[in-house]
């Protein structure tokens, strides 16, 4: 982009407008290039409109009077970081609820299978198939829940059912 001499502009606001536009085009819209430039609210909005920078337009709408781009950008960055954190927390809660439901369904199936298995109504392989666990995992869970004595009693009742 062509460089302009400040003396060509009678109005410093017009010079600030051109300088800000040039800086944004030079760095392909990176607002940090505007640090150190002071713009009025109207000029910041005009630069945002010309350069297609929605963030700069939003900055112009929220700032009052003259916009110190250094401070405004720091505020914008902090706001975006906070917004990102909030969204991350919301997403984490959504994923947590989803995972909790999935774990609850799995636990419910396993509970039913272990109960039926303990009563001798289904085989270890059937319990494994329904619960999605391996036969070894089903036996470990049964042992954990019933204790060694209950498993021995179960084994003697269900010897041919596996």
PDB file of C-alpha atoms in Angstrom:
ATOM      1  CA  UNK A   1       0.000   0.000   0.000  1.00  0.00           C
ATOM      2  CA  UNK A   2       1.088   3.480  -0.698  1.00  0.00           C
ATOM      3  CA  UNK A   3       2.366   5.606   2.173  1.00  0.00           C
ATOM      4  CA  UNK A   4       0.806   9.034   2.707  1.00  0.00           C
ATOM      5  CA  UNK A   5       2.462  12.062   4.243  1.00  0.00           C
ATOM      6  CA  UNK A   6       0.577  13.403   7.237  1.00  0.00           C
ATOM      7  CA  UNK A   7       0.817  16.978   5.884  1.00  0.00           C
ATOM      8  CA  UNK A   8      -1.425  16.089   2.922  1.00  0.00           C
ATOM      9  CA  UNK A   9      -4.363  15.764   5.288  1.00  0.00           C
ATOM     10  CA  UNK A  10      -5.923  18.885   6.729  1.00  0.00           C
ATOM     11  CA  UNK A  11      -8.067  16.834   9.101  1.00  0.00           C
ATOM     12  CA  UNK A  12      -6.128  14.514  11.437  1.00  0.00           C
ATOM     13  CA  UNK A  13      -9.188  12.277  11.625  1.00  0.00           C
ATOM     14  CA  UNK A  14      -8.965  11.557   7.892  1.00  0.00           C
ATOM     15  CA  UNK A  15      -5.279  10.699   8.283  1.00  0.00           C
ATOM     16  CA  UNK A  16      -6.122   8.346  11.179  1.00  0.00           C
ATOM     17  CA  UNK A  17      -8.769   6.709   8.984  1.00  0.00           C
ATOM     18  CA  UNK A  18      -6.283   6.050   6.157  1.00  0.00           C
ATOM     19  CA  UNK A  19      -3.574   4.922   8.563  1.00  0.00           C
ATOM     20  CA  UNK A  20      -5.890   2.441  10.296  1.00  0.00           C
ATOM     21  CA  UNK A  21      -7.188   1.075   6.972  1.00  0.00           C
ATOM     22  CA  UNK A  22      -3.651   0.638   5.676  1.00  0.00           C
ATOM     23  CA  UNK A  23      -2.538  -1.117   8.841  1.00  0.00           C
ATOM     24  CA  UNK A  24      -5.466  -3.538   8.759  1.00  0.00           C
ATOM     25  CA  UNK A  25      -5.003  -4.347   5.081  1.00  0.00           C
ATOM     26  CA  UNK A  26      -1.264  -4.765   5.585  1.00  0.00           C
ATOM     27  CA  UNK A  27      -1.743  -7.434   8.265  1.00  0.00           C
ATOM     28  CA  UNK A  28      -4.863  -8.974   6.755  1.00  0.00           C
ATOM     29  CA  UNK A  29      -7.319  -7.806   9.440  1.00  0.00           C
ATOM     30  CA  UNK A  30      -5.269  -8.424  12.595  1.00  0.00           C
ATOM     31  CA  UNK A  31      -6.599  -5.761  14.967  1.00  0.00           C
ATOM     32  CA  UNK A  32      -3.378  -5.777  17.001  1.00  0.00           C
ATOM     33  CA  UNK A  33      -1.853  -3.722  14.152  1.00  0.00           C
ATOM     34  CA  UNK A  34      -3.970  -0.788  15.359  1.00  0.00           C
ATOM     35  CA  UNK A  35      -2.303  -0.591  18.767  1.00  0.00           C
ATOM     36  CA  UNK A  36      -1.113   2.934  19.361  1.00  0.00           C
ATOM     37  CA  UNK A  37      -3.627   4.513  16.978  1.00  0.00           C
ATOM     38  CA  UNK A  38      -6.320   6.705  18.510  1.00  0.00           C
ATOM     39  CA  UNK A  39      -9.611   6.850  16.621  1.00  0.00           C
ATOM     40  CA  UNK A  40     -12.938   8.446  17.309  1.00  0.00           C
ATOM     41  CA  UNK A  41     -15.864   6.120  17.675  1.00  0.00           C
ATOM     42  CA  UNK A  42     -17.143   7.129  14.241  1.00  0.00           C
ATOM     43  CA  UNK A  43     -13.762   6.664  12.538  1.00  0.00           C
ATOM     44  CA  UNK A  44     -13.301   3.250  14.151  1.00  0.00           C
ATOM     45  CA  UNK A  45     -16.753   2.232  12.855  1.00  0.00           C
ATOM     46  CA  UNK A  46     -15.901   3.547   9.372  1.00  0.00           C
ATOM     47  CA  UNK A  47     -12.562   1.674   9.327  1.00  0.00           C
ATOM     48  CA  UNK A  48     -14.372  -1.469  10.467  1.00  0.00           C
ATOM     49  CA  UNK A  49     -16.942  -1.068   7.703  1.00  0.00           C
ATOM     50  CA  UNK A  50     -14.370  -0.415   4.963  1.00  0.00           C
ATOM     51  CA  UNK A  51     -12.081  -3.270   6.047  1.00  0.00           C
ATOM     52  CA  UNK A  52     -14.891  -5.704   6.886  1.00  0.00           C
ATOM     53  CA  UNK A  53     -13.766  -5.993  10.517  1.00  0.00           C
ATOM     54  CA  UNK A  54     -16.849  -6.901  12.552  1.00  0.00           C
ATOM     55  CA  UNK A  55     -14.744  -6.821  15.739  1.00  0.00           C
ATOM     56  CA  UNK A  56     -13.713  -3.221  15.094  1.00  0.00           C
ATOM     57  CA  UNK A  57     -17.325  -2.205  14.461  1.00  0.00           C
ATOM     58  CA  UNK A  58     -18.336  -3.870  17.744  1.00  0.00           C
ATOM     59  CA  UNK A  59     -15.499  -2.031  19.503  1.00  0.00           C
ATOM     60  CA  UNK A  60     -16.698   1.277  18.084  1.00  0.00           C
ATOM     61  CA  UNK A  61     -20.238   0.560  19.266  1.00  0.00           C
ATOM     62  CA  UNK A  62     -19.154  -0.263  22.827  1.00  0.00           C
ATOM     63  CA  UNK A  63     -16.501   2.426  23.323  1.00  0.00           C
ATOM     64  CA  UNK A  64     -17.475   6.015  23.961  1.00  0.00           C
ATOM     65  CA  UNK A  65     -15.756   9.105  22.524  1.00  0.00           C
ATOM     66  CA  UNK A  66     -12.218   8.467  21.334  1.00  0.00           C
ATOM     67  CA  UNK A  67     -11.110   4.853  21.059  1.00  0.00           C
ATOM     68  CA  UNK A  68      -7.628   4.118  22.367  1.00  0.00           C
ATOM     69  CA  UNK A  69      -7.015   1.101  20.186  1.00  0.00           C
ATOM     70  CA  UNK A  70      -4.405  -0.324  22.555  1.00  0.00           C
ATOM     71  CA  UNK A  71      -6.790  -0.385  25.513  1.00  0.00           C
ATOM     72  CA  UNK A  72      -9.796  -1.285  23.377  1.00  0.00           C
ATOM     73  CA  UNK A  73      -7.960  -4.242  21.856  1.00  0.00           C
ATOM     74  CA  UNK A  74      -6.848  -5.449  25.269  1.00  0.00           C
ATOM     75  CA  UNK A  75     -10.464  -5.230  26.443  1.00  0.00           C
ATOM     76  CA  UNK A  76     -11.676  -7.040  23.331  1.00  0.00           C
ATOM     77  CA  UNK A  77      -9.106  -9.795  23.784  1.00  0.00           C
ATOM     78  CA  UNK A  78     -10.058 -10.204  27.460  1.00  0.00           C
ATOM     79  CA  UNK A  79     -13.732 -10.275  26.519  1.00  0.00           C
ATOM     80  CA  UNK A  80     -13.141 -12.907  23.830  1.00  0.00           C
ATOM     81  CA  UNK A  81     -11.040 -15.016  26.228  1.00  0.00           C
ATOM     82  CA  UNK A  82     -13.806 -14.813  28.849  1.00  0.00           C
ATOM     83  CA  UNK A  83     -16.389 -15.689  26.220  1.00  0.00           C
ATOM     84  CA  UNK A  84     -14.255 -18.663  25.157  1.00  0.00           C
ATOM     85  CA  UNK A  85     -13.975 -19.846  28.745  1.00  0.00           C
ATOM     86  CA  UNK A  86     -17.726 -19.574  29.255  1.00  0.00           C
ATOM     87  CA  UNK A  87     -18.373 -21.522  26.068  1.00  0.00           C
ATOM     88  CA  UNK A  88     -15.798 -24.105  27.116  1.00  0.00           C
ATOM     89  CA  UNK A  89     -17.518 -24.555  30.468  1.00  0.00           C
ATOM     90  CA  UNK A  90     -20.920 -24.905  28.795  1.00  0.00           C
ATOM     91  CA  UNK A  91     -19.515 -27.470  26.385  1.00  0.00           C
ATOM     92  CA  UNK A  92     -17.841 -29.322  29.251  1.00  0.00           C
ATOM     93  CA  UNK A  93     -21.107 -29.478  31.188  1.00  0.00           C
ATOM     94  CA  UNK A  94     -22.947 -30.736  28.093  1.00  0.00           C
ATOM     95  CA  UNK A  95     -20.333 -33.420  27.527  1.00  0.00           C
ATOM     96  CA  UNK A  96     -20.369 -34.309  31.222  1.00  0.00           C
ATOM     97  CA  UNK A  97     -24.147 -34.753  31.227  1.00  0.00           C
ATOM     98  CA  UNK A  98     -23.954 -36.842  28.079  1.00  0.00           C
ATOM     99  CA  UNK A  99     -21.176 -38.987  29.525  1.00  0.00           C
ATOM    100  CA  UNK A 100     -23.070 -39.302  32.823  1.00  0.00           C
ATOM    101  CA  UNK A 101     -26.188 -40.515  31.059  1.00  0.00           C
ATOM    102  CA  UNK A 102     -24.196 -42.998  29.030  1.00  0.00           C
ATOM    103  CA  UNK A 103     -22.427 -44.239  32.167  1.00  0.00           C
ATOM    104  CA  UNK A 104     -25.774 -44.446  33.992  1.00  0.00           C
ATOM    105  CA  UNK A 105     -27.318 -46.577  31.233  1.00  0.00           C
ATOM    106  CA  UNK A 106     -24.261 -48.821  31.194  1.00  0.00           C
ATOM    107  CA  UNK A 107     -24.349 -49.133  34.993  1.00  0.00           C
ATOM    108  CA  UNK A 108     -28.084 -49.935  34.873  1.00  0.00           C
ATOM    109  CA  UNK A 109     -27.544 -52.719  32.340  1.00  0.00           C
ATOM    110  CA  UNK A 110     -24.658 -54.080  34.351  1.00  0.00           C
ATOM    111  CA  UNK A 111     -26.690 -53.951  37.579  1.00  0.00           C
ATOM    112  CA  UNK A 112     -29.549 -55.889  35.966  1.00  0.00           C
ATOM    113  CA  UNK A 113     -27.172 -58.444  34.463  1.00  0.00           C
ATOM    114  CA  UNK A 114     -25.321 -58.979  37.734  1.00  0.00           C
ATOM    115  CA  UNK A 115     -28.645 -59.388  39.561  1.00  0.00           C
ATOM    116  CA  UNK A 116     -29.926 -61.920  37.034  1.00  0.00           C
ATOM    117  CA  UNK A 117     -26.572 -63.649  36.982  1.00  0.00           C
ATOM    118  CA  UNK A 118     -26.499 -63.859  40.780  1.00  0.00           C
ATOM    119  CA  UNK A 119     -29.954 -65.481  40.726  1.00  0.00           C
ATOM    120  CA  UNK A 120     -28.797 -67.988  38.137  1.00  0.00           C
ATOM    121  CA  UNK A 121     -31.265 -66.751  35.495  1.00  0.00           C
ATOM    122  CA  UNK A 122     -28.706 -65.899  32.780  1.00  0.00           C
ATOM    123  CA  UNK A 123     -25.245 -67.113  31.835  1.00  0.00           C
ATOM    124  CA  UNK A 124     -21.986 -65.211  32.132  1.00  0.00           C
ATOM    125  CA  UNK A 125     -21.753 -64.985  28.342  1.00  0.00           C
ATOM    126  CA  UNK A 126     -25.311 -63.568  28.095  1.00  0.00           C
ATOM    127  CA  UNK A 127     -24.513 -61.019  30.831  1.00  0.00           C
ATOM    128  CA  UNK A 128     -21.331 -60.059  28.966  1.00  0.00           C
ATOM    129  CA  UNK A 129     -23.185 -59.649  25.686  1.00  0.00           C
ATOM    130  CA  UNK A 130     -25.951 -57.481  27.168  1.00  0.00           C
ATOM    131  CA  UNK A 131     -23.646 -55.334  29.333  1.00  0.00           C
ATOM    132  CA  UNK A 132     -20.966 -54.865  26.660  1.00  0.00           C
ATOM    133  CA  UNK A 133     -18.256 -56.242  28.943  1.00  0.00           C
ATOM    134  CA  UNK A 134     -16.069 -59.289  28.499  1.00  0.00           C
ATOM    135  CA  UNK A 135     -16.924 -62.435  30.445  1.00  0.00           C
ATOM    136  CA  UNK A 136     -13.879 -61.827  32.638  1.00  0.00           C
ATOM    137  CA  UNK A 137     -15.055 -58.284  33.431  1.00  0.00           C
ATOM    138  CA  UNK A 138     -18.547 -59.554  34.302  1.00  0.00           C
ATOM    139  CA  UNK A 139     -17.056 -62.143  36.672  1.00  0.00           C
ATOM    140  CA  UNK A 140     -14.796 -59.497  38.252  1.00  0.00           C
ATOM    141  CA  UNK A 141     -17.772 -57.199  38.785  1.00  0.00           C
ATOM    142  CA  UNK A 142     -19.843 -60.022  40.247  1.00  0.00           C
ATOM    143  CA  UNK A 143     -16.983 -60.901  42.574  1.00  0.00           C
ATOM    144  CA  UNK A 144     -16.586 -57.272  43.597  1.00  0.00           C
ATOM    145  CA  UNK A 145     -20.298 -56.920  44.372  1.00  0.00           C
ATOM    146  CA  UNK A 146     -21.028 -60.287  45.926  1.00  0.00           C
ATOM    147  CA  UNK A 147     -17.725 -61.121  47.570  1.00  0.00           C
ATOM    148  CA  UNK A 148     -15.819 -64.380  47.264  1.00  0.00           C
ATOM    149  CA  UNK A 149     -18.359 -66.493  49.167  1.00  0.00           C
ATOM    150  CA  UNK A 150     -21.270 -65.382  46.992  1.00  0.00           C
ATOM    151  CA  UNK A 151     -19.278 -66.118  43.835  1.00  0.00           C
ATOM    152  CA  UNK A 152     -18.435 -69.643  44.933  1.00  0.00           C
ATOM    153  CA  UNK A 153     -22.116 -70.274  45.600  1.00  0.00           C
ATOM    154  CA  UNK A 154     -22.963 -68.745  42.221  1.00  0.00           C
ATOM    155  CA  UNK A 155     -20.324 -70.862  40.442  1.00  0.00           C
ATOM    156  CA  UNK A 156     -21.740 -74.077  41.813  1.00  0.00           C
ATOM    157  CA  UNK A 157     -25.302 -73.132  40.741  1.00  0.00           C
ATOM    158  CA  UNK A 158     -24.291 -72.027  37.217  1.00  0.00           C
ATOM    159  CA  UNK A 159     -21.584 -74.475  36.204  1.00  0.00           C
ATOM    160  CA  UNK A 160     -23.086 -75.497  32.873  1.00  0.00           C
ATOM    161  CA  UNK A 161     -24.644 -72.144  31.897  1.00  0.00           C
ATOM    162  CA  UNK A 162     -21.568 -70.339  30.497  1.00  0.00           C
TER     163      UNK A 162
END
